[in-house]
Amino acid sequence: MKKFVALVGTNTVKSTNRKLLQYMKKRYADEAEIDVVELKGLPIFKKTKEAFVPQQARDMADKIDASDGVIIGTPEYDHSIPALLSSALAWLSYGIHPLMDKPVMIVGTSYGTLGASRAQAQLRQILDSPELKATVLPSSEFLLGHSLQAFDDKGDLKSATEAQKLDGLFDDFLDFVDLTDQLDHSKKLHEQQAATFSWDNGTTGDDK
Amino acid sequence: MVKLVGIAGSIGEQSYNRMLLEFIRDHFKKTVDIEILDINDIPVFNEDEDHDDNPAVHALARKISGANGVILATPEHNHTVPAAMKNVIEWLSNNVHPLDGKAVWIVGASYHTQGSSRAQLHLKQILESPGVNAFVMPGNEFLLSNAKEAFDADGNLKDSGTVGFLESVMKKFLTFMRVIEMLDAPDPKNSHEEDMESKHPVNTTVPDVDMTDPEWVEKAAEKTHAASGGDYVKLDRGLLTVDQLNYFLNSMAGELTFADDNNQFIYYNKKTDAAHMLAPRTPDQAGDPLSAVHPARVVEHVKQVLYALRTGESDVVSMPAQTGPNQHVMHYYRAMRDENRRYRGVNELVIDIMPILKYYLAATGQKLVKDPDAVPMSPITGLDAVTSASKHSDPTKADATSGASASKSVEEKPAADATSGASASKSVEEKPATDTTSGASESTEAVKPAAAEEPIDADALTGASEETSSETGYTSDDDSTPAKKPAAAPKPESESADTDATSGASES
């Protein structure tokens, strides 16, 4: 059975992204083991001479290393991903590179109609940066709008159409994980770049 | 001087973006005052928490609110804005919105050849989201690449071309900022659209405090962390403590009132209590919308004055108030404008000019006579286009444009009915008989036309003020009429404050 790490993109107690990830953990329990991981408690990313990475981020990196893929649930703050999630991704690419070539599925919920569409687009760009170079499931937007009304008392998605759509995407993601395993031609190059990457001189091949 | 704040997006120990901001601050210090704000102590944003719990967030919001514009310097982390920068913006788009309507200029330094192009694009998107609602200067991207090699040992940019470009963009930003600041200026199309309820907040309006609250001053002061007591205030031109400013304003020769461009009555110099004022105001009225301090019947007149000042049709409107025999109280409404010539409110001066007139006559050995050739004129100056409307004949005719043609013969005035205070006061000097509308000139007698004596008068005045200080002149006049003032006060008071502003008009 596949193992996935699901990152809750926000720290608020009322997060509907957390609800969505918990729903996925329950619904796909037969197909995958999903570990819902909180980002709350992570400090804002900061560079230091010692390249210090907080323990919480290291633990997270270990979990991701040991997993087959990552699911990120993001809300949208000011047309973009929360600073906390951005911070987590910065820690996860600061001397450590657990997301390198790791299959990633993005989901997002929002209180309004748009379902975090702009945040998801930015997140894709971010995950594609040389320091992260994750492999994101293409053509797979799952935007859950009006998320406050989307779940029933048991935490299940009320809309059968939405549930079906998510089922389809998750099946795709399972196949994508297997597929990604075979995409190893550029892996070596990515690893090499990551190893030599330094934000202090920006030597990442595509920048210099 | 224009005030900007700058925020460097990374909180690392070494930041080329902070260096860039410091260079900008130092390089432009003669034209712009730039304060670089520290974001190191801002906690991780959490929408469950209120910003009021955090003094660092609060202080940051206050500084941004007080600035004319903001410069954000962003590096690029993971193809986006650093989390530290985004984190600050999240705090500033939740409970407080200091970036709302603010002009923002994005610059960026990076180690890479790409500058911080992607981060700048993301930052633009973020700043334009509805919760932030800033005005980002379009175009003019300033990307400093290879930042490590860009500065010399003193922190100056080495490349003169880069410095030149920076200068040209700063010049554009200063213009952009002026344009943005004009955007929230109330823009009534005619005097009727003057919003006496003050429902169109401007960038100085204190939000979330009830304007009609009797303690508006205290509550608004708390909300804005207003300077008080011994706090120093930098002025054009001088430096005073708030206490000193109060001593100064409360000892002015006249009663002063400040109504802002949102028609909110926000200040008067509380020299004395209402019963002893020429135009009574009470402490609880400060903060009121102008509608709350005027009876309904004069509202249209007040709107005409405001509109004439706001549009620049007049710089000063003056009118007499109902007064006793030994008083001639004048109201002078002056438009206040900022450095961009934007209307920022009305400065009202209420002053009894009789002591000045009496002093002048005594000092120059003259007396007043009726001028048999005097041409009747409106006692109101600066409202040429709209005086006819004071008759309430037809509200549609009160429009600035149609008002002129609607002028009634009673209101006919000579060309001397100028819009500027200078020419208005000149006409008084030349033709004392134009005072026929006031009781003052009727109770005094005539001597000779002042016009013939003009040069001598001027000398006499100068001589007098050289010998005795102008204060003594005022004081002796005040002493001669102490009993009259309280006697005259109850009249306007019964109509409620400010009505005297237009009572002259209805009198005529």
PDB file of C-alpha atoms in Angstrom, chain B residues 329-467:
ATOM      1  CA  VAL B 329     -18.348  89.559  13.283  1.00  0.00           C
ATOM      2  CA  MET B 330     -16.994  88.067  10.091  1.00  0.00           C
ATOM      3  CA  HIS B 331     -16.677  84.446   9.045  1.00  0.00           C
ATOM      4  CA  TYR B 332     -13.833  83.691   6.690  1.00  0.00           C
ATOM      5  CA  TYR B 333     -13.841  80.296   5.012  1.00  0.00           C
ATOM      6  CA  ARG B 334     -10.527  79.442   3.425  1.00  0.00           C
ATOM      7  CA  ALA B 335      -9.839  76.403   1.290  1.00  0.00           C
ATOM      8  CA  MET B 336      -6.971  74.268   2.561  1.00  0.00           C
ATOM      9  CA  ARG B 337      -5.000  72.461  -0.083  1.00  0.00           C
ATOM     10  CA  ASP B 338      -2.181  69.949   0.106  1.00  0.00           C
ATOM     11  CA  GLU B 339       1.063  69.982  -1.839  1.00  0.00           C
ATOM     12  CA  ASN B 340      -0.793  68.418  -4.805  1.00  0.00           C
ATOM     13  CA  ARG B 341      -3.333  71.256  -4.718  1.00  0.00           C
ATOM     14  CA  ARG B 342      -5.955  68.763  -3.577  1.00  0.00           C
ATOM     15  CA  TYR B 343      -8.651  70.315  -1.402  1.00  0.00           C
ATOM     16  CA  ARG B 344      -8.155  69.093   2.170  1.00  0.00           C
ATOM     17  CA  GLY B 345     -10.887  70.981   3.976  1.00  0.00           C
ATOM     18  CA  VAL B 346     -12.076  74.348   5.102  1.00  0.00           C
ATOM     19  CA  ASN B 347     -10.398  76.635   7.577  1.00  0.00           C
ATOM     20  CA  GLU B 348     -13.004  78.834   9.215  1.00  0.00           C
ATOM     21  CA  LEU B 349     -11.981  81.980  11.050  1.00  0.00           C
ATOM     22  CA  VAL B 350     -14.600  83.845  13.069  1.00  0.00           C
ATOM     23  CA  ILE B 351     -13.459  87.250  14.188  1.00  0.00           C
ATOM     24  CA  ASP B 352     -14.980  90.539  15.301  1.00  0.00           C
ATOM     25  CA  ILE B 353     -13.422  93.141  13.022  1.00  0.00           C
ATOM     26  CA  MET B 354     -14.886  96.140  14.912  1.00  0.00           C
ATOM     27  CA  PRO B 355     -11.960  96.469  17.324  1.00  0.00           C
ATOM     28  CA  ILE B 356      -9.614  96.489  14.331  1.00  0.00           C
ATOM     29  CA  LEU B 357     -11.709  99.110  12.539  1.00  0.00           C
ATOM     30  CA  LYS B 358     -11.987 101.264  15.668  1.00  0.00           C
ATOM     31  CA  TYR B 359      -8.319 101.032  16.288  1.00  0.00           C
ATOM     32  CA  TYR B 360      -7.599 101.976  12.727  1.00  0.00           C
ATOM     33  CA  LEU B 361      -9.872 105.030  12.862  1.00  0.00           C
ATOM     34  CA  ALA B 362      -8.474 106.154  16.190  1.00  0.00           C
ATOM     35  CA  ALA B 363      -4.876 105.638  15.173  1.00  0.00           C
ATOM     36  CA  THR B 364      -5.323 107.546  11.901  1.00  0.00           C
ATOM     37  CA  GLY B 365      -7.635 110.228  13.259  1.00  0.00           C
ATOM     38  CA  GLN B 366     -10.571 109.375  11.038  1.00  0.00           C
ATOM     39  CA  LYS B 367     -14.215 108.521  11.367  1.00  0.00           C
ATOM     40  CA  LEU B 368     -16.704 106.752   9.150  1.00  0.00           C
ATOM     41  CA  VAL B 369     -19.167 108.546   6.909  1.00  0.00           C
ATOM     42  CA  LYS B 370     -21.874 107.306   4.650  1.00  0.00           C
ATOM     43  CA  ASP B 371     -20.883 107.230   1.005  1.00  0.00           C
ATOM     44  CA  PRO B 372     -23.721 108.664  -1.026  1.00  0.00           C
ATOM     45  CA  ASP B 373     -22.297 107.081  -4.191  1.00  0.00           C
ATOM     46  CA  ALA B 374     -21.919 103.623  -2.706  1.00  0.00           C
ATOM     47  CA  VAL B 375     -23.005 100.836  -5.005  1.00  0.00           C
ATOM     48  CA  PRO B 376     -24.990  98.201  -3.108  1.00  0.00           C
ATOM     49  CA  MET B 377     -23.089  94.938  -2.805  1.00  0.00           C
ATOM     50  CA  SER B 378     -23.634  91.562  -1.350  1.00  0.00           C
ATOM     51  CA  PRO B 379     -22.085  91.291   2.103  1.00  0.00           C
ATOM     52  CA  ILE B 380     -20.900  87.864   1.035  1.00  0.00           C
ATOM     53  CA  THR B 381     -17.730  87.630  -0.992  1.00  0.00           C
ATOM     54  CA  GLY B 382     -16.388  84.652  -2.856  1.00  0.00           C
ATOM     55  CA  LEU B 383     -19.735  83.133  -3.711  1.00  0.00           C
ATOM     56  CA  ASP B 384     -20.608  85.157  -6.810  1.00  0.00           C
ATOM     57  CA  ALA B 385     -21.941  82.244  -8.714  1.00  0.00           C
ATOM     58  CA  VAL B 386     -24.251  80.952  -6.051  1.00  0.00           C
ATOM     59  CA  THR B 387     -25.464  83.861  -3.901  1.00  0.00           C
ATOM     60  CA  SER B 388     -28.832  83.892  -5.608  1.00  0.00           C
ATOM     61  CA  ALA B 389     -29.484  80.392  -4.436  1.00  0.00           C
ATOM     62  CA  SER B 390     -29.500  81.557  -0.864  1.00  0.00           C
ATOM     63  CA  LYS B 391     -33.039  82.640  -1.529  1.00  0.00           C
ATOM     64  CA  HIS B 392     -34.125  79.047  -1.994  1.00  0.00           C
ATOM     65  CA  SER B 393     -35.838  80.184  -5.143  1.00  0.00           C
ATOM     66  CA  ASP B 394     -35.081  77.102  -7.174  1.00  0.00           C
ATOM     67  CA  PRO B 395     -32.769  74.387  -6.016  1.00  0.00           C
ATOM     68  CA  THR B 396     -31.774  73.457  -9.551  1.00  0.00           C
ATOM     69  CA  LYS B 397     -30.458  76.943 -10.115  1.00  0.00           C
ATOM     70  CA  ALA B 398     -28.011  76.602  -7.303  1.00  0.00           C
ATOM     71  CA  ASP B 399     -25.672  74.750  -9.627  1.00  0.00           C
ATOM     72  CA  ALA B 400     -22.481  76.675  -9.920  1.00  0.00           C
ATOM     73  CA  THR B 401     -23.027  77.175 -13.607  1.00  0.00           C
ATOM     74  CA  SER B 402     -26.637  78.287 -13.627  1.00  0.00           C
ATOM     75  CA  GLY B 403     -26.374  80.155 -10.362  1.00  0.00           C
ATOM     76  CA  ALA B 404     -24.466  82.988 -11.972  1.00  0.00           C
ATOM     77  CA  SER B 405     -27.110  83.795 -14.490  1.00  0.00           C
ATOM     78  CA  ALA B 406     -29.800  83.468 -11.845  1.00  0.00           C
ATOM     79  CA  SER B 407     -28.352  86.287  -9.760  1.00  0.00           C
ATOM     80  CA  LYS B 408     -31.037  88.670  -8.630  1.00  0.00           C
ATOM     81  CA  SER B 409     -30.658  92.426  -8.879  1.00  0.00           C
ATOM     82  CA  VAL B 410     -30.672  92.746  -5.101  1.00  0.00           C
ATOM     83  CA  GLU B 411     -27.474  90.788  -5.061  1.00  0.00           C
ATOM     84  CA  GLU B 412     -25.854  92.803  -7.800  1.00  0.00           C
ATOM     85  CA  LYS B 413     -22.373  93.657  -6.929  1.00  0.00           C
ATOM     86  CA  PRO B 414     -19.553  95.655  -8.400  1.00  0.00           C
ATOM     87  CA  ALA B 415     -16.620  93.950  -9.969  1.00  0.00           C
ATOM     88  CA  ALA B 416     -14.848  94.551  -6.680  1.00  0.00           C
ATOM     89  CA  ASP B 417     -16.797  91.623  -5.242  1.00  0.00           C
ATOM     90  CA  ALA B 418     -13.723  89.599  -5.781  1.00  0.00           C
ATOM     91  CA  THR B 419     -13.054  86.025  -4.885  1.00  0.00           C
ATOM     92  CA  SER B 420      -9.807  86.749  -3.138  1.00  0.00           C
ATOM     93  CA  GLY B 421      -9.500  88.005   0.368  1.00  0.00           C
ATOM     94  CA  ALA B 422      -6.922  90.545  -0.729  1.00  0.00           C
ATOM     95  CA  SER B 423      -9.175  92.417  -3.088  1.00  0.00           C
ATOM     96  CA  ALA B 424     -12.140  92.043  -0.751  1.00  0.00           C
ATOM     97  CA  SER B 425     -10.362  93.754   2.082  1.00  0.00           C
ATOM     98  CA  LYS B 426      -9.074  96.376  -0.313  1.00  0.00           C
ATOM     99  CA  SER B 427     -12.588  97.305  -1.320  1.00  0.00           C
ATOM    100  CA  VAL B 428     -13.498  97.817   2.316  1.00  0.00           C
ATOM    101  CA  GLU B 429     -10.581 100.182   2.783  1.00  0.00           C
ATOM    102  CA  GLU B 430     -11.463 102.146  -0.273  1.00  0.00           C
ATOM    103  CA  LYS B 431     -15.164 102.366   0.330  1.00  0.00           C
ATOM    104  CA  PRO B 432     -16.106 102.287   3.967  1.00  0.00           C
ATOM    105  CA  ALA B 433     -19.711 102.993   2.950  1.00  0.00           C
ATOM    106  CA  THR B 434     -20.078  99.475   1.660  1.00  0.00           C
ATOM    107  CA  ASP B 435     -20.578  98.618   5.277  1.00  0.00           C
ATOM    108  CA  THR B 436     -24.109  99.945   5.084  1.00  0.00           C
ATOM    109  CA  THR B 437     -25.493  96.495   5.631  1.00  0.00           C
ATOM    110  CA  SER B 438     -24.019  96.348   9.091  1.00  0.00           C
ATOM    111  CA  GLY B 439     -25.117  98.222  12.142  1.00  0.00           C
ATOM    112  CA  ALA B 440     -21.565  99.313  12.685  1.00  0.00           C
ATOM    113  CA  SER B 441     -21.317 101.906   9.973  1.00  0.00           C
ATOM    114  CA  GLU B 442     -24.704 103.300  10.851  1.00  0.00           C
ATOM    115  CA  SER B 443     -23.706 104.038  14.392  1.00  0.00           C
ATOM    116  CA  THR B 444     -20.555 105.872  13.444  1.00  0.00           C
ATOM    117  CA  GLU B 445     -20.078 109.063  11.527  1.00  0.00           C
ATOM    118  CA  ALA B 446     -18.283 110.067   8.427  1.00  0.00           C
ATOM    119  CA  VAL B 447     -15.139 112.045   7.703  1.00  0.00           C
ATOM    120  CA  LYS B 448     -13.578 111.644   4.320  1.00  0.00           C
ATOM    121  CA  PRO B 449     -13.040 109.073   1.624  1.00  0.00           C
ATOM    122  CA  ALA B 450     -10.290 106.784   2.777  1.00  0.00           C
ATOM    123  CA  ALA B 451      -9.152 106.244  -0.787  1.00  0.00           C
ATOM    124  CA  ALA B 452      -7.504 109.646  -0.927  1.00  0.00           C
ATOM    125  CA  GLU B 453      -5.588 108.893   2.201  1.00  0.00           C
ATOM    126  CA  GLU B 454      -4.549 105.453   1.198  1.00  0.00           C
ATOM    127  CA  PRO B 455      -0.765 105.900   1.180  1.00  0.00           C
ATOM    128  CA  ILE B 456      -0.875 107.798   4.443  1.00  0.00           C
ATOM    129  CA  ASP B 457      -3.122 105.207   6.016  1.00  0.00           C
ATOM    130  CA  ALA B 458      -0.693 102.532   5.171  1.00  0.00           C
ATOM    131  CA  ASP B 459       2.123 104.486   6.745  1.00  0.00           C
ATOM    132  CA  ALA B 460       0.055 105.225   9.774  1.00  0.00           C
ATOM    133  CA  LEU B 461      -0.737 101.576  10.226  1.00  0.00           C
ATOM    134  CA  THR B 462       2.848 100.543   9.919  1.00  0.00           C
ATOM    135  CA  GLY B 463       3.983 103.271  12.232  1.00  0.00           C
ATOM    136  CA  ALA B 464       1.416 102.282  14.797  1.00  0.00           C
ATOM    137  CA  SER B 465       2.343  98.697  14.821  1.00  0.00           C
ATOM    138  CA  GLU B 466       5.963  99.616  15.204  1.00  0.00           C
ATOM    139  CA  GLU B 467       5.315 101.756  18.226  1.00  0.00           C
TER     140      GLU B 467
END
